[in-house]
Amino acid sequence: MERIRFGLVGCGGMGTRHLYGLQQLAQTPFCNVELAAVCDIRPQHAELAAAEAERLLGRRPTVYPDLEAMRRGEPDLAAVDVVTDPSTHHTVVCQALDQGLHVVVEKPMAITVRACRQMLETAGRRGLLLSVAENFRRDPSARLVHHLVEQGAIGVPYMGLFHSVSPGNTIFITPWRHRKERGGALLDMAVHFTHMIRYQLGQIAEVYSDARLVEPVRYKATETKSPYTFYRTQFGEMETQVRATAEDTSLAVFRMESGAVVSWMVGLGGHGSCHRELIMGDRGCIEGFGTRGGRISLKRVGQDELSQEVLLARTPGFALDPLTAHLFPTGVTATDPAVDLKLIAIELHELAAAISAEGMVEVDAEWGLKDVAALYAVFESSKVGRPVKMDEVESGQVFKYQAEIDAALGL
Ligand SMILES: NC(=O)c1ccc[n+]([C@@H]2O[C@H](COP(=O)([O-])OP(=O)(O)OC[C@H]3O[C@@H](n4cnc5c(N)ncnc54)[C@H](O)[C@@H]3O)[C@@H](O)[C@H]2O)c1
């Protein structure tokens, strides 16, 4: 099988997990990639990643200080995997595309809609693939929900609920996740949710919302239980407190183009907590939009709830792609400790397969832009105090909230 040579750009927490994802792919008969090089503007991160890669993959990638040096040193690279923090995605990705490289970039596609548009236009102009690594969608639970909704298993969806609120005032993974101009915690986490709402229920037409900063100061947690050397080292070096500028709590109504409405409550702060996802149709409802390592179930009035296992057994037309089926033979990921890594394996495999076959990627720049726009619609609506149409946000017509970020980054 042809192996696509690629480089990893950004060797932080998620960059490290991508190496473990590669190991998962390397252990299957589907491996179609070869990690040639890694780079990070922090040399110690790149060195640690190269050492991890050597241990996990049996070959040490060459270490470079940045993408430019990597490109010079590796003329036969076909692609890069960009896992830098979101405020840098547009710069790094456009540079890679201009160097003739295909790209997979971690979610969120970019820090603002304007930044996403730059990337989308550059990929289009260069005729290169730009894939957004949206892992939730690739979980078998999400694939099953999509199939059930499409097949009319719950009739016509008319309402949904996406509530994910966790209390507290600790630093969420990294200090940058509390800075508006670096990509706040809601953008970082909830872009998965706007994606899943769109994946399962189609396009969003309009958003009305309220967004708030409930915890203006964030404190370092007392400990980390991460199994990864990178995260433990990062935690040891972390400042004890951070002044937050990015909103951490949001409540919204999404009006879908189909006419369905979705209630949204997403936050990472304060004192309450609630977690529930529901898709209601006129013939039944599904608990869960599908998520990494999650479970879903289906319920109809007067009937027993059908578990994911039962649904899999009773849905003969449903099939996972060969790699996903190989990695998750039962079709249930809820108890699989490596689910996060296996989904990364699927993302990297998909880009390489698309390069080899001159095909398409599933979550392209258009998807990525719309996911980011939907999340910013929550902030924009709150800022202007009225419902905003997705067209207004996607086109950049409404950008009052993002203007400050665009200005700070020179966009
Ligand atoms: N899909 C998921 O489940 C998931 C989970 C965590 C993070 N992420 C995403 O992964 C990305 C990275 O997050 P993280 O937690 O690893 O952040 P991080 O801060 O731990 O790591 C970012 C790394 O990028 C490096 N970097 C910054 N600018 C660079 C440049 N121009 N060239 C090379 N390296 C550069 C930094 O030095 C750092 O090592 C973000 O977009 C985040 O949202 C996704």
Tab-separated table of C-alpha atoms and ligand atoms in Angstrom:
chain	number	residue	atom	x	y	z
A	1	MET	CA	0.000	0.000	0.000
A	2	GLU	CA	1.297	3.473	-0.875
A	3	ARG	CA	2.418	5.385	2.225
A	4	ILE	CA	1.856	9.123	2.221
A	5	ARG	CA	4.791	10.955	3.826
A	6	PHE	CA	3.638	13.681	6.132
A	7	GLY	CA	4.874	15.983	8.877
A	8	LEU	CA	3.378	16.880	12.248
A	9	VAL	CA	3.231	20.618	12.955
A	10	GLY	CA	2.579	21.353	16.634
A	11	CYS	CA	3.755	18.861	19.241
A	12	GLY	CA	1.699	19.886	22.260
A	13	GLY	CA	-0.970	17.857	24.045
A	14	MET	CA	-3.073	16.926	21.043
A	15	GLY	CA	-0.009	16.632	18.790
A	16	THR	CA	1.252	13.962	21.202
A	17	ARG	CA	-2.086	12.166	21.029
A	18	HIS	CA	-1.838	12.197	17.230
A	19	LEU	CA	1.377	10.157	17.586
A	20	TYR	CA	-0.495	7.581	19.636
A	21	GLY	CA	-3.246	7.666	16.985
A	22	LEU	CA	-0.611	6.929	14.359
A	23	GLN	CA	0.527	3.945	16.389
A	24	GLN	CA	-3.062	2.644	16.311
A	25	LEU	CA	-3.128	3.010	12.523
A	26	ALA	CA	0.319	1.400	12.159
A	27	GLN	CA	-0.984	-1.688	13.968
A	28	THR	CA	-3.726	-2.266	11.371
A	29	PRO	CA	-3.442	-3.647	7.815
A	30	PHE	CA	-4.749	-0.253	6.601
A	31	CYS	CA	-1.664	1.856	7.393
A	32	ASN	CA	-1.131	4.301	4.522
A	33	VAL	CA	1.000	7.006	6.153
A	34	GLU	CA	4.564	7.560	7.231
A	35	LEU	CA	5.549	10.248	9.709
A	36	ALA	CA	8.681	11.793	8.198
A	37	ALA	CA	9.137	14.856	10.397
A	38	VAL	CA	7.861	16.876	13.328
A	39	CYS	CA	8.198	20.570	14.137
A	40	ASP	CA	7.264	22.939	16.916
A	41	ILE	CA	8.305	26.484	17.682
A	42	ARG	CA	9.165	25.194	21.152
A	43	PRO	CA	12.155	22.883	20.480
A	44	GLN	CA	11.625	20.830	23.646
A	45	HIS	CA	8.099	19.919	22.474
A	46	ALA	CA	9.378	18.734	19.090
A	47	GLU	CA	12.207	16.726	20.692
A	48	LEU	CA	9.804	15.029	23.113
A	49	ALA	CA	7.432	14.200	20.239
A	50	ALA	CA	10.272	12.722	18.164
A	51	ALA	CA	11.283	10.531	21.106
A	52	GLU	CA	7.654	9.427	21.633
A	53	ALA	CA	7.299	8.698	17.903
A	54	GLU	CA	10.454	6.579	17.908
A	55	ARG	CA	9.138	4.560	20.855
A	56	LEU	CA	5.627	4.187	19.389
A	57	LEU	CA	6.424	3.762	15.688
A	58	GLY	CA	9.967	2.376	15.688
A	59	ARG	CA	11.369	5.260	13.643
A	60	ARG	CA	12.482	8.710	14.764
A	61	PRO	CA	11.085	11.512	12.587
A	62	THR	CA	13.411	14.383	11.764
A	63	VAL	CA	12.972	17.394	14.042
A	64	TYR	CA	12.604	20.905	12.619
A	65	PRO	CA	12.098	24.270	14.333
A	66	ASP	CA	9.203	25.297	12.086
A	67	LEU	CA	7.209	24.471	8.967
A	68	GLU	CA	9.466	26.420	6.618
A	69	ALA	CA	12.552	24.478	7.687
A	70	MET	CA	10.560	21.237	7.516
A	71	ARG	CA	9.545	21.920	3.934
A	72	ARG	CA	13.131	22.748	2.938
A	73	GLY	CA	14.457	19.596	4.583
A	74	GLU	CA	11.700	17.265	3.305
A	75	PRO	CA	11.011	18.057	-0.357
A	76	ASP	CA	8.975	14.871	-0.861
A	77	LEU	CA	6.409	15.553	1.876
A	78	ALA	CA	2.827	15.259	0.609
A	79	ALA	CA	0.922	16.594	3.610
A	80	VAL	CA	1.034	18.066	7.079
A	81	ASP	CA	-1.026	17.422	10.176
A	82	VAL	CA	-1.505	20.815	11.866
A	83	VAL	CA	-2.072	20.528	15.619
A	84	THR	CA	-1.045	23.983	16.775
A	85	ASP	CA	-3.297	26.179	18.927
A	86	PRO	CA	-6.275	27.695	17.065
A	87	SER	CA	-4.991	31.285	16.841
A	88	THR	CA	-2.192	30.023	14.581
A	89	HIS	CA	-4.189	27.675	12.305
A	90	HIS	CA	-4.795	30.164	9.483
A	91	THR	CA	-1.129	31.206	9.307
A	92	VAL	CA	0.303	27.692	9.447
A	93	VAL	CA	-2.302	26.111	7.177
A	94	CYS	CA	-2.091	28.815	4.481
A	95	GLN	CA	1.703	28.560	4.579
A	96	ALA	CA	1.508	24.770	4.138
A	97	LEU	CA	-0.976	25.057	1.267
A	98	ASP	CA	1.229	27.677	-0.400
A	99	GLN	CA	4.095	25.178	-0.118
A	100	GLY	CA	1.995	22.683	-2.094
A	101	LEU	CA	1.082	20.461	0.863
A	102	HIS	CA	-2.279	18.846	1.578
A	103	VAL	CA	-3.450	19.562	5.126
A	104	VAL	CA	-5.418	18.054	7.948
A	105	VAL	CA	-5.953	20.624	10.711
A	106	GLU	CA	-7.335	20.046	14.183
A	107	LYS	CA	-10.684	21.573	15.066
A	108	PRO	CA	-11.676	24.377	15.388
A	109	MET	CA	-10.705	25.033	11.784
A	110	ALA	CA	-9.593	28.544	12.778
A	111	ILE	CA	-9.964	31.284	15.354
A	112	THR	CA	-12.615	33.306	13.451
A	113	VAL	CA	-14.812	33.031	10.382
A	114	ARG	CA	-12.514	35.414	8.517
A	115	ALA	CA	-9.526	33.189	9.281
A	116	CYS	CA	-11.472	30.129	8.077
A	117	ARG	CA	-12.297	31.917	4.842
A	118	GLN	CA	-8.619	32.676	4.167
A	119	MET	CA	-7.859	28.979	4.518
A	120	LEU	CA	-10.800	27.863	2.387
A	121	GLU	CA	-9.820	30.279	-0.390
A	122	THR	CA	-6.147	29.276	-0.268
A	123	ALA	CA	-7.011	25.545	-0.473
A	124	GLY	CA	-9.345	26.243	-3.399
A	125	ARG	CA	-6.780	28.371	-5.227
A	126	ARG	CA	-4.057	25.739	-4.749
A	127	GLY	CA	-6.343	22.806	-5.556
A	128	LEU	CA	-5.236	20.971	-2.413
A	129	LEU	CA	-7.123	19.016	0.235
A	130	LEU	CA	-7.940	20.721	3.512
A	131	SER	CA	-9.492	18.364	6.033
A	132	VAL	CA	-10.722	19.363	9.497
A	133	ALA	CA	-10.092	16.732	12.168
A	134	GLU	CA	-13.556	16.465	13.703
A	135	ASN	CA	-13.369	13.252	15.673
A	136	PHE	CA	-16.833	13.092	17.319
A	137	ARG	CA	-18.513	12.425	13.985
A	138	ARG	CA	-16.296	9.414	13.302
A	139	ASP	CA	-17.372	7.525	16.407
A	140	PRO	CA	-19.675	4.576	15.558
A	141	SER	CA	-22.344	6.051	17.874
A	142	ALA	CA	-22.471	9.195	15.697
A	143	ARG	CA	-22.536	7.117	12.503
A	144	LEU	CA	-25.462	5.110	13.851
A	145	VAL	CA	-27.467	8.203	14.841
A	146	HIS	CA	-26.879	9.677	11.400
A	147	HIS	CA	-28.092	6.489	9.739
A	148	LEU	CA	-31.166	6.193	11.989
A	149	VAL	CA	-32.204	9.822	11.430
A	150	GLU	CA	-31.647	9.514	7.675
A	151	GLN	CA	-33.673	6.296	7.520
A	152	GLY	CA	-36.573	7.956	9.352
A	153	ALA	CA	-36.284	5.735	12.437
A	154	ILE	CA	-37.667	8.561	14.596
A	155	GLY	CA	-39.792	10.150	11.889
A	156	VAL	CA	-39.295	13.855	11.301
A	157	PRO	CA	-37.036	15.515	13.901
A	158	TYR	CA	-38.750	18.591	15.318
A	159	MET	CA	-36.736	19.431	18.462
A	160	GLY	CA	-33.362	18.731	19.939
A	161	LEU	CA	-31.507	19.414	23.125
A	162	PHE	CA	-27.753	19.821	23.538
A	163	HIS	CA	-26.846	20.537	27.137
A	164	SER	CA	-23.278	20.196	28.399
A	165	VAL	CA	-22.455	22.232	31.484
A	166	SER	CA	-19.618	21.419	33.881
A	167	PRO	CA	-19.007	23.551	36.961
A	168	GLY	CA	-15.756	24.870	38.393
A	169	ASN	CA	-13.082	27.527	38.002
A	170	THR	CA	-9.995	25.492	37.196
A	171	ILE	CA	-7.861	26.069	34.105
A	172	PHE	CA	-9.340	24.029	31.265
A	173	ILE	CA	-6.333	22.025	29.936
A	174	THR	CA	-4.233	25.098	28.945
A	175	PRO	CA	-4.247	28.791	29.904
A	176	TRP	CA	-4.782	29.841	26.252
A	177	ARG	CA	-8.250	28.266	26.384
A	178	HIS	CA	-9.414	31.196	28.535
A	179	ARG	CA	-8.156	33.951	26.221
A	180	LYS	CA	-10.587	35.230	23.635
A	181	GLU	CA	-7.874	36.042	21.088
A	182	ARG	CA	-6.282	32.576	21.467
A	183	GLY	CA	-9.482	30.527	21.132
A	184	GLY	CA	-11.632	30.323	24.284
A	185	ALA	CA	-12.850	27.161	25.971
A	186	LEU	CA	-16.271	27.291	24.301
A	187	LEU	CA	-14.749	27.551	20.837
A	188	ASP	CA	-12.339	24.760	21.686
A	189	MET	CA	-14.936	22.383	23.114
A	190	ALA	CA	-18.301	23.388	21.683
A	191	VAL	CA	-17.268	23.505	18.038
A	192	HIS	CA	-17.621	19.716	18.319
A	193	PHE	CA	-21.243	20.336	19.315
A	194	THR	CA	-22.143	22.744	16.505
A	195	HIS	CA	-20.623	20.176	14.176
A	196	MET	CA	-22.704	17.340	15.615
A	197	ILE	CA	-25.918	19.375	15.481
A	198	ARG	CA	-25.268	20.077	11.805
A	199	TYR	CA	-24.189	16.498	11.074
A	200	GLN	CA	-27.372	15.028	12.538
A	201	LEU	CA	-29.958	17.735	11.800
A	202	GLY	CA	-28.709	19.652	8.769
A	203	GLN	CA	-27.999	23.330	8.314
A	204	ILE	CA	-28.670	25.941	10.984
A	205	ALA	CA	-30.741	28.921	9.825
A	206	GLU	CA	-30.710	31.261	12.835
A	207	VAL	CA	-29.293	31.530	16.369
A	208	TYR	CA	-30.532	33.519	19.385
A	209	SER	CA	-28.369	33.397	22.463
A	210	ASP	CA	-26.822	34.724	25.616
A	211	ALA	CA	-23.133	34.173	26.362
A	212	ARG	CA	-21.366	35.109	29.612
A	213	LEU	CA	-18.076	35.003	31.395
A	214	VAL	CA	-18.931	33.491	34.769
A	215	GLU	CA	-15.412	32.742	36.019
A	216	PRO	CA	-13.108	35.709	35.323
A	217	VAL	CA	-10.202	34.083	37.138
A	218	ARG	CA	-9.150	30.501	36.560
A	219	TYR	CA	-6.940	28.534	38.936
A	220	LYS	CA	-4.541	25.687	38.318
A	221	ALA	CA	-6.021	22.346	39.368
A	222	THR	CA	-4.397	20.561	42.276
A	223	GLU	CA	-3.185	17.642	40.156
A	224	THR	CA	-3.270	16.008	36.737
A	225	LYS	CA	-3.886	12.333	36.220
A	226	SER	CA	-2.821	12.374	32.574
A	227	PRO	CA	-0.903	9.295	31.412
A	228	TYR	CA	0.995	11.435	28.856
A	229	THR	CA	4.462	12.814	29.670
A	230	PHE	CA	3.658	15.972	27.697
A	231	TYR	CA	0.556	16.850	29.718
A	232	ARG	CA	2.300	16.135	33.041
A	233	THR	CA	5.250	18.362	32.083
A	234	GLN	CA	2.920	21.100	30.822
A	235	PHE	CA	0.955	20.909	34.053
A	236	GLY	CA	4.121	21.233	36.133
A	237	GLU	CA	5.073	24.434	34.273
A	238	MET	CA	1.576	25.988	34.284
A	239	GLU	CA	0.940	29.347	35.960
A	240	THR	CA	-1.175	29.179	39.123
A	241	GLN	CA	-3.909	31.486	37.839
A	242	VAL	CA	-5.114	33.071	34.626
A	243	ARG	CA	-7.346	36.081	33.988
A	244	ALA	CA	-10.042	34.857	31.598
A	245	THR	CA	-11.359	36.997	28.745
A	246	ALA	CA	-13.344	34.396	26.805
A	247	GLU	CA	-16.953	33.652	27.732
A	248	ASP	CA	-17.405	30.298	29.452
A	249	THR	CA	-21.211	29.900	29.525
A	250	SER	CA	-23.845	30.039	26.806
A	251	LEU	CA	-27.536	29.453	26.267
A	252	ALA	CA	-29.074	29.494	22.818
A	253	VAL	CA	-31.844	28.441	20.496
A	254	PHE	CA	-30.800	27.126	17.098
A	255	ARG	CA	-33.462	27.259	14.400
A	256	MET	CA	-32.621	24.671	11.771
A	257	GLU	CA	-33.376	25.107	8.068
A	258	SER	CA	-35.594	22.008	8.360
A	259	GLY	CA	-37.813	23.859	10.855
A	260	ALA	CA	-36.560	21.879	13.870
A	261	VAL	CA	-35.340	23.822	16.906
A	262	VAL	CA	-32.461	22.923	19.218
A	263	SER	CA	-32.016	24.061	22.795
A	264	TRP	CA	-28.346	24.667	23.628
A	265	MET	CA	-26.790	25.153	27.017
A	266	VAL	CA	-23.026	24.790	27.052
A	267	GLY	CA	-20.659	25.945	29.727
A	268	LEU	CA	-17.497	25.293	31.643
A	269	GLY	CA	-17.812	27.231	34.845
A	270	GLY	CA	-20.065	28.314	37.666
A	271	HIS	CA	-21.883	25.983	40.012
A	272	GLY	CA	-24.479	24.003	38.094
A	273	SER	CA	-24.086	21.002	35.893
A	274	CYS	CA	-26.254	19.321	33.299
A	275	HIS	CA	-25.537	16.869	30.526
A	276	ARG	CA	-28.153	15.675	28.124
A	277	GLU	CA	-28.471	15.259	24.376
A	278	LEU	CA	-31.760	14.414	22.735
A	279	ILE	CA	-33.177	14.363	19.212
A	280	MET	CA	-36.973	14.281	19.194
A	281	GLY	CA	-38.886	13.128	16.148
A	282	ASP	CA	-42.574	12.618	15.522
A	283	ARG	CA	-42.112	8.813	15.723
A	284	GLY	CA	-39.480	8.457	18.438
A	285	CYS	CA	-36.465	10.039	20.044
A	286	ILE	CA	-32.743	9.340	20.207
A	287	GLU	CA	-30.699	9.976	23.353
A	288	GLY	CA	-27.383	11.330	22.153
A	289	PHE	CA	-26.069	12.962	18.992
A	290	GLY	CA	-23.189	10.445	19.107
A	291	THR	CA	-19.807	11.293	20.537
A	292	ARG	CA	-16.283	10.036	21.132
A	293	GLY	CA	-16.646	7.015	23.395
A	294	GLY	CA	-20.373	7.622	23.832
A	295	ARG	CA	-23.508	5.546	23.718
A	296	ILE	CA	-26.855	6.293	22.137
A	297	SER	CA	-30.303	4.745	22.484
A	298	LEU	CA	-33.693	5.019	20.817
A	299	LYS	CA	-37.078	5.263	22.518
A	300	ARG	CA	-40.629	5.251	21.298
A	301	VAL	CA	-43.651	5.926	23.475
A	302	GLY	CA	-44.947	2.749	25.075
A	303	GLN	CA	-41.950	0.672	23.959
A	304	ASP	CA	-38.739	-0.428	25.671
A	305	GLU	CA	-35.684	1.712	25.143
A	306	LEU	CA	-33.398	0.170	22.496
A	307	SER	CA	-29.702	0.162	23.425
A	308	GLN	CA	-26.932	0.786	20.901
A	309	GLU	CA	-26.175	-2.967	20.834
A	310	VAL	CA	-29.812	-3.814	20.069
A	311	LEU	CA	-30.034	-1.081	17.445
A	312	LEU	CA	-26.875	-2.390	15.748
A	313	ALA	CA	-28.350	-5.889	15.631
A	314	ARG	CA	-31.683	-4.623	14.281
A	315	THR	CA	-30.369	-2.178	11.654
A	316	PRO	CA	-29.186	-4.425	8.798
A	317	GLY	CA	-28.547	-1.559	6.368
A	318	PHE	CA	-26.020	0.059	8.695
A	319	ALA	CA	-22.307	-0.551	8.090
A	320	LEU	CA	-19.122	1.119	9.248
A	321	ASP	CA	-16.255	1.765	6.842
A	322	PRO	CA	-13.606	-1.021	6.893
A	323	LEU	CA	-11.045	0.770	9.103
A	324	THR	CA	-13.643	1.882	11.668
A	325	ALA	CA	-15.117	-1.633	11.735
A	326	HIS	CA	-11.610	-3.066	12.205
A	327	LEU	CA	-10.813	-0.689	15.081
A	328	PHE	CA	-14.244	-1.014	16.742
A	329	PRO	CA	-15.474	-4.557	15.946
A	330	THR	CA	-18.453	-4.370	18.345
A	331	GLY	CA	-19.602	-0.972	17.051
A	332	VAL	CA	-19.634	0.351	20.634
A	333	THR	CA	-16.751	2.519	21.849
A	334	ALA	CA	-18.012	3.377	25.322
A	335	THR	CA	-15.633	1.054	27.143
A	336	ASP	CA	-12.671	1.345	24.764
A	337	PRO	CA	-9.807	3.226	26.502
A	338	ALA	CA	-8.132	3.897	23.143
A	339	VAL	CA	-11.179	5.411	21.424
A	340	ASP	CA	-9.647	8.911	21.238
A	341	LEU	CA	-6.541	7.534	19.518
A	342	LYS	CA	-8.392	5.262	17.131
A	343	LEU	CA	-10.532	8.164	15.900
A	344	ILE	CA	-7.321	10.097	15.172
A	345	ALA	CA	-6.080	7.046	13.226
A	346	ILE	CA	-9.241	7.214	11.112
A	347	GLU	CA	-8.767	10.935	10.389
A	348	LEU	CA	-5.149	10.518	9.271
A	349	HIS	CA	-6.001	7.466	7.182
A	350	GLU	CA	-8.806	9.354	5.452
A	351	LEU	CA	-6.576	12.232	4.324
A	352	ALA	CA	-3.903	9.859	2.999
A	353	ALA	CA	-6.512	7.773	1.164
A	354	ALA	CA	-7.990	10.914	-0.395
A	355	ILE	CA	-4.520	12.036	-1.539
A	356	SER	CA	-3.792	8.617	-3.100
A	357	ALA	CA	-7.177	8.384	-4.826
A	358	GLU	CA	-7.348	12.091	-5.693
A	359	GLY	CA	-10.631	12.015	-3.817
A	360	MET	CA	-12.436	14.174	-1.310
A	361	VAL	CA	-12.372	14.436	2.465
A	362	GLU	CA	-15.492	14.171	4.573
A	363	VAL	CA	-15.067	17.275	6.745
A	364	ASP	CA	-13.709	19.835	4.338
A	365	ALA	CA	-13.033	23.561	4.708
A	366	GLU	CA	-16.666	24.441	4.042
A	367	TRP	CA	-17.781	22.192	6.911
A	368	GLY	CA	-15.092	23.595	9.166
A	369	LEU	CA	-16.062	27.201	8.399
A	370	LYS	CA	-19.749	26.569	9.048
A	371	ASP	CA	-19.014	24.833	12.373
A	372	VAL	CA	-16.921	27.787	13.538
A	373	ALA	CA	-19.530	30.253	12.240
A	374	ALA	CA	-22.299	28.457	14.159
A	375	LEU	CA	-20.310	28.733	17.361
A	376	TYR	CA	-19.565	32.408	16.758
A	377	ALA	CA	-23.241	32.978	15.992
A	378	VAL	CA	-23.778	32.250	19.702
A	379	PHE	CA	-21.371	35.060	20.650
A	380	GLU	CA	-22.509	37.422	17.888
A	381	SER	CA	-26.199	37.094	18.800
A	382	SER	CA	-25.392	37.761	22.443
A	383	LYS	CA	-23.295	40.781	21.473
A	384	VAL	CA	-25.871	42.402	19.175
A	385	GLY	CA	-28.865	41.364	21.317
A	386	ARG	CA	-30.933	39.827	18.528
A	387	PRO	CA	-31.236	36.565	16.606
A	388	VAL	CA	-28.592	36.297	13.876
A	389	LYS	CA	-28.997	34.463	10.602
A	390	MET	CA	-26.240	32.005	9.775
A	391	ASP	CA	-25.847	33.654	6.355
A	392	GLU	CA	-24.918	36.902	8.100
A	393	VAL	CA	-22.244	35.241	10.214
A	394	GLU	CA	-20.856	32.927	7.519
A	395	SER	CA	-20.521	35.789	5.046
A	396	GLY	CA	-18.793	37.981	7.636
A	397	GLN	CA	-21.569	40.583	7.570
A	398	VAL	CA	-22.108	40.153	11.323
A	399	PHE	CA	-18.748	40.011	13.109
A	400	LYS	CA	-18.929	42.520	15.961
A	401	TYR	CA	-17.765	39.953	18.521
A	402	GLN	CA	-14.995	38.587	16.296
A	403	ALA	CA	-13.756	42.045	15.232
A	404	GLU	CA	-11.553	42.327	18.322
A	405	ILE	CA	-9.935	38.947	17.626
A	406	ASP	CA	-9.440	39.722	13.926
A	407	ALA	CA	-7.829	43.041	14.882
A	408	ALA	CA	-5.560	41.424	17.488
A	409	LEU	CA	-4.351	38.875	14.913
A	410	GLY	CA	-4.127	41.302	11.991
A	411	LEU	CA	-6.755	39.430	10.025
B	1	LIG	N1	-10.208	16.790	18.680
B	1	LIG	C1	-9.987	16.817	19.966
B	1	LIG	O1	-10.575	16.064	20.706
B	1	LIG	C2	-8.961	17.785	20.509
B	1	LIG	C3	-8.499	17.657	21.819
B	1	LIG	C4	-7.531	18.573	22.270
B	1	LIG	C5	-7.076	19.577	21.418
B	1	LIG	N2	-7.575	19.672	20.163
B	1	LIG	C6	-7.129	20.738	19.266
B	1	LIG	O2	-5.750	20.550	18.962
B	1	LIG	C7	-5.120	21.823	18.775
B	1	LIG	C8	-3.922	21.906	19.713
B	1	LIG	O3	-4.372	21.863	21.051
B	1	LIG	P1	-3.373	21.417	22.221
B	1	LIG	O4	-4.200	21.167	23.412
B	1	LIG	O5	-2.460	20.368	21.723
B	1	LIG	O6	-2.531	22.774	22.430
B	1	LIG	P2	-1.088	22.912	23.051
B	1	LIG	O7	-0.944	24.323	23.486
B	1	LIG	O8	-0.857	21.812	24.056
B	1	LIG	O9	-0.104	22.617	21.825
B	1	LIG	C9	0.062	23.471	20.727
B	1	LIG	C10	1.479	23.293	20.219
B	1	LIG	O10	1.618	24.006	18.995
B	1	LIG	C11	2.893	24.651	19.019
B	1	LIG	N3	2.900	25.754	18.040
B	1	LIG	C12	2.259	26.958	18.122
B	1	LIG	N4	2.463	27.679	17.001
B	1	LIG	C13	3.238	26.906	16.186
B	1	LIG	C14	3.772	27.097	14.881
B	1	LIG	N5	3.561	28.229	14.191
B	1	LIG	N6	4.514	26.108	14.341
B	1	LIG	C15	4.754	24.954	15.030
B	1	LIG	N7	4.275	24.731	16.281
B	1	LIG	C16	3.528	25.685	16.853
B	1	LIG	C17	3.070	25.084	20.454
B	1	LIG	O11	4.406	25.380	20.756
B	1	LIG	C18	2.532	23.840	21.186
B	1	LIG	O12	3.547	22.890	21.377
B	1	LIG	C19	-6.199	22.872	19.035
B	1	LIG	O13	-6.754	23.266	17.829
B	1	LIG	C20	-7.221	22.126	19.881
B	1	LIG	O14	-8.520	22.624	19.789
B	1	LIG	C21	-8.490	18.782	19.683
